[in-house]
Short mmCIF file of C-alpha atoms in Angstrom, two decimals:
data_model
loop_
_atom_site.label_atom_id
_atom_site.label_comp_id
_atom_site.label_asym_id
_atom_site.label_seq_id
_atom_site.Cartn_x
_atom_site.Cartn_y
_atom_site.Cartn_z
CA MET A 1 -16.71 23.06 -9.00
CA PRO A 2 -16.79 22.08 -5.32
CA VAL A 3 -15.70 18.62 -4.18
CA ARG A 4 -18.89 16.62 -3.64
CA VAL A 5 -18.67 14.44 -0.52
CA LEU A 6 -20.82 11.63 0.89
CA VAL A 7 -20.32 11.02 4.62
CA VAL A 8 -20.95 7.46 5.88
CA GLU A 9 -20.89 7.30 9.69
CA ASP A 10 -23.28 5.68 12.17
CA SER A 11 -22.54 7.99 15.11
CA LEU A 12 -24.74 11.09 14.79
CA THR A 13 -22.28 13.14 16.85
CA VAL A 14 -19.26 12.18 14.75
CA ARG A 15 -21.20 12.48 11.49
CA LYS A 16 -22.35 15.98 12.40
CA ARG A 17 -18.81 17.03 13.23
CA ILE A 18 -17.42 15.68 9.96
CA CYS A 19 -20.18 17.39 7.97
CA ASP A 20 -19.77 20.69 9.82
CA VAL A 21 -16.02 20.70 9.20
CA LEU A 22 -16.43 19.92 5.50
CA ARG A 23 -19.23 22.47 5.04
CA SER A 24 -17.03 25.17 6.54
CA ASP A 25 -14.84 25.01 3.43
CA PRO A 26 -16.36 26.75 0.39
CA GLU A 27 -14.62 24.32 -1.95
CA ILE A 28 -16.44 21.29 -0.48
CA LEU A 29 -20.12 20.35 -0.77
CA VAL A 30 -21.61 17.61 1.43
CA VAL A 31 -24.15 15.98 -0.89
CA GLY A 32 -25.37 13.22 1.42
CA GLU A 33 -25.15 11.46 4.78
CA ALA A 34 -25.54 7.74 5.50
CA GLU A 35 -25.72 5.91 8.83
CA ASP A 36 -24.96 2.39 7.60
CA GLY A 37 -23.09 0.68 4.79
CA ARG A 38 -26.14 -0.29 2.72
CA GLN A 39 -27.47 3.25 2.77
CA GLY A 40 -24.01 4.46 1.81
CA ILE A 41 -24.05 2.23 -1.26
CA GLU A 42 -27.46 3.46 -2.36
CA LEU A 43 -26.52 7.13 -1.92
CA CYS A 44 -23.26 6.56 -3.77
CA ARG A 45 -25.22 4.98 -6.62
CA THR A 46 -27.68 7.88 -6.90
CA LEU A 47 -25.52 10.87 -5.95
CA ARG A 48 -22.22 9.85 -7.54
CA PRO A 49 -20.04 11.86 -5.12
CA ASP A 50 -16.41 12.79 -5.77
CA VAL A 51 -15.31 11.40 -2.38
CA ILE A 52 -16.78 9.16 0.33
CA THR A 53 -15.69 9.32 3.97
CA MET A 54 -16.29 5.83 5.34
CA ASP A 55 -16.38 4.49 8.88
CA MET A 56 -15.43 0.82 9.24
CA MET A 57 -17.74 -0.23 12.09
CA LEU A 58 -21.25 0.25 10.68
CA PRO A 59 -24.61 -1.47 11.25
CA VAL A 60 -26.51 -3.42 8.56
CA MET A 61 -23.42 -3.58 6.30
CA THR A 62 -19.86 -2.94 7.46
CA GLY A 63 -17.63 -0.28 6.00
CA LEU A 64 -15.44 -3.02 4.52
CA ALA A 65 -18.36 -4.68 2.73
CA ALA A 66 -19.60 -1.32 1.46
CA THR A 67 -16.12 -0.44 0.22
CA GLU A 68 -15.76 -3.73 -1.65
CA TYR A 69 -19.15 -3.28 -3.33
CA ILE A 70 -18.59 0.35 -4.29
CA MET A 71 -15.13 -0.33 -5.72
CA ALA A 72 -16.50 -3.25 -7.73
CA TYR A 73 -19.52 -1.52 -9.27
CA PHE A 74 -19.05 2.28 -9.20
CA PRO A 75 -15.48 3.07 -8.13
CA THR A 76 -15.26 6.22 -6.02
CA PRO A 77 -12.36 7.62 -3.99
CA ILE A 78 -12.93 6.46 -0.40
CA LEU A 79 -11.30 8.00 2.67
CA ILE A 80 -11.60 5.73 5.70
CA VAL A 81 -12.28 7.77 8.85
CA SER A 82 -11.94 5.36 11.73
CA ALA A 83 -11.15 5.07 15.40
CA SER A 84 -10.20 1.41 15.00
CA THR A 85 -7.04 0.59 16.93
CA ASN A 86 -7.46 -3.04 18.03
CA ARG A 87 -5.99 -5.80 15.89
CA GLY A 88 -9.22 -7.11 14.40
CA GLU A 89 -10.51 -3.69 13.43
CA LEU A 90 -7.14 -2.69 11.98
CA PHE A 91 -7.29 -5.81 9.81
CA ARG A 92 -10.63 -4.60 8.40
CA THR A 93 -9.01 -1.27 7.60
CA TYR A 94 -6.18 -3.01 5.70
CA ASP A 95 -8.75 -5.15 3.89
CA ALA A 96 -10.59 -2.00 2.83
CA LEU A 97 -7.37 -0.37 1.62
CA ALA A 98 -6.54 -3.53 -0.34
CA ALA A 99 -10.07 -3.49 -1.79
CA GLY A 100 -9.56 0.01 -3.19
CA ALA A 101 -10.01 2.60 -0.43
CA VAL A 102 -7.48 5.36 -1.00
CA ASP A 103 -6.41 6.58 2.44
CA VAL A 104 -7.19 6.44 6.14
CA LEU A 105 -7.61 9.17 8.75
CA GLU A 106 -8.16 8.64 12.45
CA LYS A 107 -11.21 10.09 14.14
CA PRO A 108 -10.48 13.02 16.46
CA LEU A 109 -9.35 11.99 19.93
CA GLY A 110 -9.96 15.36 21.55
CA GLU A 111 -6.24 15.78 22.17
CA GLU A 112 -5.39 17.60 18.94
CA SER A 113 -4.29 21.22 18.92
CA ASP A 114 -7.01 23.67 17.98
CA GLY A 115 -8.15 23.10 14.39
CA GLU A 116 -5.43 20.51 13.60
CA TRP A 117 -7.76 17.58 12.90
CA GLU A 118 -10.18 19.77 10.98
CA ARG A 119 -7.41 21.00 8.66
CA ARG A 120 -6.20 17.45 8.09
CA LEU A 121 -9.71 16.25 7.21
CA VAL A 122 -10.30 19.04 4.70
CA SER A 123 -6.89 18.74 3.05
CA THR A 124 -7.10 14.93 2.86
CA VAL A 125 -10.59 14.99 1.31
CA LYS A 126 -9.39 17.44 -1.34
CA LEU A 127 -6.31 15.32 -2.02
CA VAL A 128 -8.30 12.10 -2.28
CA SER A 129 -10.78 13.75 -4.69
CA ARG A 130 -8.01 14.14 -7.28
CA ILE A 131 -7.16 10.43 -7.37
CA ARG A 132 -8.38 8.37 -10.30
CA VAL A 133 -9.54 5.11 -8.77
CA ILE A 134 -9.75 1.79 -10.57
CA THR A 135 -12.29 -1.02 -10.42
CA HIS A 136 -11.65 -3.82 -7.92
CA PRO A 137 -13.47 -7.19 -8.07
CA ARG A 138 -15.75 -7.93 -5.16
CA GLY A 139 -14.24 -9.70 -2.19
CA ARG A 140 -10.88 -9.94 -3.87
CA LEU A 141 -9.07 -10.90 -0.67
CA LYS A 142 -11.60 -13.62 0.12
CA SER A 143 -11.04 -15.40 -3.18
CA ARG A 144 -7.28 -15.34 -3.37
CA THR A 145 -5.77 -18.66 -4.39
CA ALA A 146 -2.20 -17.68 -3.60
CA VAL A 147 -2.51 -18.49 0.09
CA GLY A 148 -1.60 -22.11 0.77
CA GLU A 149 0.64 -24.24 2.90
CA ARG A 150 3.87 -22.46 3.64
CA GLY A 151 6.90 -24.15 2.20
CA THR A 152 4.95 -25.68 -0.70
CA LEU A 153 6.17 -24.90 -4.20
CA SER A 154 3.55 -24.26 -6.83
CA PRO A 155 3.79 -26.67 -9.78
CA SER A 156 4.60 -23.94 -12.29
CA THR A 157 7.61 -22.72 -10.33
CA SER A 158 8.92 -25.86 -8.64
CA ALA A 159 12.06 -25.78 -10.78
CA LEU A 160 13.19 -22.45 -9.32
CA SER A 161 16.54 -22.56 -7.60
CA SER A 162 18.51 -20.02 -5.65
CA SER A 163 20.99 -18.17 -7.81
CA PRO A 164 24.12 -16.35 -6.63
CA LYS A 165 23.14 -13.45 -8.90
CA PHE A 166 20.69 -11.95 -6.40
CA GLN A 167 20.60 -11.81 -2.63
CA VAL A 168 17.66 -9.54 -1.79
CA VAL A 169 14.39 -8.19 -3.22
CA ALA A 170 13.03 -4.81 -2.11
CA ILE A 171 9.56 -3.31 -2.61
CA GLY A 172 8.34 0.24 -2.01
CA ALA A 173 4.73 1.42 -2.08
CA SER A 174 2.37 4.06 -0.74
CA THR A 175 -1.21 4.95 -1.73
CA GLY A 176 -2.84 1.78 -3.04
CA GLY A 177 0.08 -0.20 -1.68
CA PRO A 178 -1.58 -2.83 0.56
CA GLY A 179 -3.39 -4.54 -2.31
CA ALA A 180 -0.47 -4.14 -4.69
CA VAL A 181 2.03 -5.68 -2.27
CA VAL A 182 -0.30 -8.64 -1.66
CA ASP A 183 -0.66 -9.18 -5.42
CA VAL A 184 3.12 -9.20 -5.94
CA LEU A 185 3.89 -11.47 -2.99
CA GLY A 186 1.03 -13.81 -3.85
CA ALA A 187 2.61 -14.51 -7.25
CA LEU A 188 5.99 -15.52 -5.79
CA PRO A 189 6.83 -19.20 -5.27
CA ALA A 190 7.00 -20.47 -1.71
CA PRO A 191 9.52 -20.83 -0.30
CA PHE A 192 11.10 -17.84 -2.04
CA PRO A 193 14.90 -18.04 -2.20
CA PHE A 194 15.62 -14.47 -1.01
CA PRO A 195 14.49 -12.11 1.73
CA VAL A 196 11.95 -9.49 0.63
CA LEU A 197 12.27 -6.08 2.29
CA VAL A 198 9.21 -3.82 2.16
CA VAL A 199 8.61 -0.15 2.89
CA ILE A 200 4.99 0.96 2.71
CA HIS A 201 3.61 4.28 3.90
CA ILE A 202 1.02 3.56 6.59
CA GLY A 203 1.51 5.80 9.57
CA ASP A 204 0.55 5.45 13.22
CA PRO A 205 -1.83 4.45 14.62
CA PHE A 206 -2.96 2.43 11.61
CA GLY A 207 0.36 0.79 10.72
CA ALA A 208 0.77 -1.08 13.99
CA ALA A 209 -0.68 -4.43 12.89
CA PHE A 210 0.03 -4.27 9.15
CA ALA A 211 2.76 -6.93 9.23
CA ASP A 212 0.43 -9.32 11.08
CA TRP A 213 -2.26 -8.73 8.44
CA LEU A 214 0.16 -9.21 5.56
CA ASP A 215 1.40 -12.44 7.14
CA GLN A 216 -2.09 -13.91 6.60
CA GLN A 217 -2.51 -12.83 2.98
CA THR A 218 0.16 -14.89 1.18
CA PRO A 219 2.20 -18.06 1.75
CA HIS A 220 5.22 -15.98 2.77
CA PRO A 221 5.81 -15.25 6.48
CA ALA A 222 5.78 -11.49 7.11
CA ARG A 223 6.80 -9.41 10.12
CA PHE A 224 8.37 -6.12 11.09
CA ALA A 225 12.16 -5.81 11.04
CA LYS A 226 14.27 -6.09 14.17
CA ASP A 227 17.41 -4.05 14.55
CA GLY A 228 20.62 -6.04 14.09
CA GLU A 229 19.19 -9.07 12.26
CA ALA A 230 21.49 -10.68 9.70
CA LEU A 231 19.91 -10.46 6.27
CA VAL A 232 21.37 -13.79 5.17
CA ALA A 233 19.24 -15.56 7.80
CA LEU A 234 15.97 -14.09 6.46
CA SER A 235 15.59 -15.88 3.11
CA GLY A 236 11.95 -16.60 2.30
CA GLN A 237 10.66 -14.00 4.75
CA VAL A 238 8.94 -10.69 4.10
CA ILE A 239 10.42 -8.05 6.38
CA LEU A 240 8.73 -4.65 6.74
CA ALA A 241 9.96 -1.31 8.02
CA PRO A 242 8.05 -0.50 11.23
CA PRO A 243 5.95 2.69 11.27
CA GLY A 244 8.04 5.74 12.14
CA GLN A 245 11.45 4.10 11.54
CA HIS A 246 13.74 3.97 8.54
CA LEU A 247 14.91 0.51 7.51
CA ILE A 248 18.41 0.17 6.06
CA VAL A 249 20.90 -2.63 5.50
CA GLU A 250 24.42 -2.03 6.74
CA GLY A 251 27.20 -4.56 7.06
CA GLY A 252 24.81 -7.33 6.10
CA ARG A 253 22.45 -6.50 8.98
CA LEU A 254 19.13 -4.72 9.25
CA ARG A 255 19.24 -1.37 11.00
CA LEU A 256 16.31 0.72 12.23
CA THR A 257 16.95 4.44 12.53
CA GLN A 258 15.16 7.61 13.56
CA GLY A 259 16.85 9.68 10.85
CA ALA A 260 15.27 12.72 9.28
CA GLU A 261 12.20 12.20 7.11
CA ARG A 262 12.65 11.94 3.35
CA HIS A 263 9.83 13.44 1.27
CA SER A 264 7.94 13.79 4.58
CA CYS A 265 8.20 10.01 5.02
CA ARG A 266 9.68 7.82 7.74
CA PRO A 267 10.09 5.01 6.80
CA SER A 268 11.28 6.12 3.39
CA VAL A 269 11.65 3.92 0.33
CA ASP A 270 14.60 6.02 -0.85
CA VAL A 271 16.48 5.39 2.40
CA LEU A 272 16.11 1.61 2.08
CA PHE A 273 16.86 1.49 -1.65
CA GLU A 274 19.98 3.66 -1.33
CA SER A 275 21.36 1.46 1.45
CA LEU A 276 20.82 -1.62 -0.72
CA ALA A 277 22.57 0.03 -3.66
CA ARG A 278 25.60 0.63 -1.43
CA GLU A 279 25.51 -2.76 0.24
CA TYR A 280 24.50 -5.15 -2.55
CA GLY A 281 24.73 -3.33 -5.87
CA SER A 282 24.05 -5.77 -8.69
CA ALA A 283 22.82 -8.41 -6.23
CA CYS A 284 19.64 -6.43 -5.52
CA VAL A 285 16.23 -6.43 -7.25
CA ALA A 286 13.87 -3.55 -6.44
CA CYS A 287 10.41 -2.56 -7.55
CA LEU A 288 8.43 0.62 -6.95
CA LEU A 289 4.66 0.26 -6.77
CA THR A 290 1.68 2.62 -6.71
CA GLY A 291 1.97 5.67 -4.51
CA MET A 292 1.64 9.42 -4.21
CA GLY A 293 4.72 11.65 -4.31
CA ARG A 294 8.24 10.76 -5.37
CA ASP A 295 9.68 8.68 -2.54
CA GLY A 296 11.65 5.74 -3.93
CA ALA A 297 12.45 7.13 -7.38
CA ALA A 298 15.95 8.37 -6.54
CA GLY A 299 16.67 5.19 -4.56
CA LEU A 300 15.55 3.02 -7.47
CA LEU A 301 17.90 4.96 -9.73
CA SER A 302 20.79 4.35 -7.32
CA ILE A 303 20.12 0.60 -7.48
CA ARG A 304 20.04 0.65 -11.27
CA GLN A 305 23.28 2.64 -11.40
CA ALA A 306 24.85 0.09 -9.05
CA GLY A 307 23.97 -2.70 -11.49
CA GLY A 308 20.83 -4.02 -9.79
CA SER A 309 17.56 -4.87 -11.51
CA THR A 310 14.73 -2.32 -11.23
CA LEU A 311 11.00 -2.42 -11.93
CA ALA A 312 8.13 0.07 -11.70
CA GLN A 313 4.37 -0.48 -11.81
CA ASP A 314 2.64 0.91 -14.88
CA GLU A 315 0.09 3.75 -14.90
CA ALA A 316 -2.93 1.67 -15.90
CA THR A 317 -2.77 -0.58 -12.82
CA SER A 318 -1.57 2.03 -10.30
CA VAL A 319 -4.06 3.58 -7.91
CA VAL A 320 -1.78 6.63 -7.96
CA TYR A 321 0.87 6.88 -10.67
CA GLY A 322 3.09 9.19 -8.65
CA MET A 323 6.10 7.33 -7.28
CA PRO A 324 6.40 4.97 -10.28
CA ARG A 325 6.07 7.89 -12.69
CA GLU A 326 8.90 9.76 -10.99
CA ALA A 327 11.07 6.66 -11.34
CA VAL A 328 10.27 6.40 -15.04
CA VAL A 329 11.05 10.10 -15.60
CA LEU A 330 14.42 9.65 -13.87
CA GLY A 331 15.24 6.59 -15.99
CA ALA A 332 15.38 4.50 -12.82
CA ALA A 333 13.16 1.64 -14.00
CA GLN A 334 14.58 -0.92 -16.40
CA ARG A 335 11.06 -2.30 -16.87
CA VAL A 336 7.59 -0.83 -16.39
CA LEU A 337 5.08 -3.63 -15.88
CA PRO A 338 1.40 -4.11 -15.06
CA LEU A 339 0.88 -5.12 -11.45
CA GLN A 340 -0.23 -8.62 -12.40
CA GLU A 341 3.09 -9.28 -14.17
CA ILE A 342 5.50 -8.06 -11.49
CA GLY A 343 5.33 -11.09 -9.21
CA SER A 344 5.77 -13.56 -12.07
CA PHE A 345 8.71 -11.52 -13.40
CA LEU A 346 10.38 -11.61 -9.98
CA SER A 347 9.82 -15.36 -9.93
CA ARG A 348 11.58 -15.78 -13.27
CA LEU A 349 14.33 -13.45 -12.15
CA SER A 350 14.96 -15.59 -9.10
CA SER A 351 15.65 -18.67 -11.20
CA GLU A 352 18.94 -19.41 -12.90
CA ASP A 353 17.22 -19.42 -16.29
CA GLY A 354 15.67 -16.06 -15.52
CA VAL A 355 19.02 -14.58 -14.60
CA ARG A 356 20.49 -15.68 -17.93
CA GLU A 357 17.42 -14.45 -19.81
CA THR A 358 17.63 -11.06 -18.11
CA ALA A 359 21.33 -10.74 -18.85
CA ARG A 360 20.72 -11.43 -22.56
CA SER A 361 17.87 -8.88 -22.71
CA HIS A 362 20.17 -6.11 -21.48
CA ARG A 363 22.97 -6.68 -24.00
#
């Protein structure tokens, strides 16, 4: 059976190009075209495509609003195809990814080598069609209650205190990662007693403003890492690997490198996790969230073998149960938890009582 695609794009020229490229592949069938978000919703409702390509800047109803509605009422794999590169438009793209869109592809710039963009579009549509998407509530980012005054402890976690057991928390994610990372961070008390290091696979040009977006989603300040920073000075901050650079910890300091890709990824979750296993061993907590491929599984295992605590997201709540599954198969994850329980578990783990409870559970 061919992959049935609905194309949502207001520019007739761009829409025609996308449709022509997809129709050139015998394994893809374009079942409908929409020029605004509302029309896209109606065609999705009636045609029930396997994949939707979605522009963000649309008349009548934006691509973000259409994505939120579709993922709430008839979840469908959505590939964002966008030329958005300014900060505000990038934020809408991150919002759409957090609301359930699967992946993002830039519109052609006219500078690509012959057929390069066309091949990427076809291969990405086919890849996205195989992803089992999950239902997302409407406007989930608009209704979050986790965002509050920074430095304010929530009543349920005000007794947390910094424990010498742990010194750093690390998170790795890929497909489905923006929403998952926000959910985990939003459940942590503020201020959080440790630095949180994050590697998420969002490549250029779309990754440029991700740290700024994340900074607005939870009470925890977030930014990209700077080479040479002392980790001990970063408690309570969320520090992300910049697009195109590996993030490691060496000699107690953050280092950004241009090393070889791991699993076709730079930054790589494995690279960060392995450096933390060497540097901090049992003083590290790491969790691997939703994502395609196997990046992070071997690194999570190295942290577990070094005595650290390791978590993986479960299949039911993962947009793609790829990276967490690989970790489970390797025996890298001490616990496999639903997404909604990971943040609260990290909160307990960061308290002295949680440390003792965890130690008893592993005897």
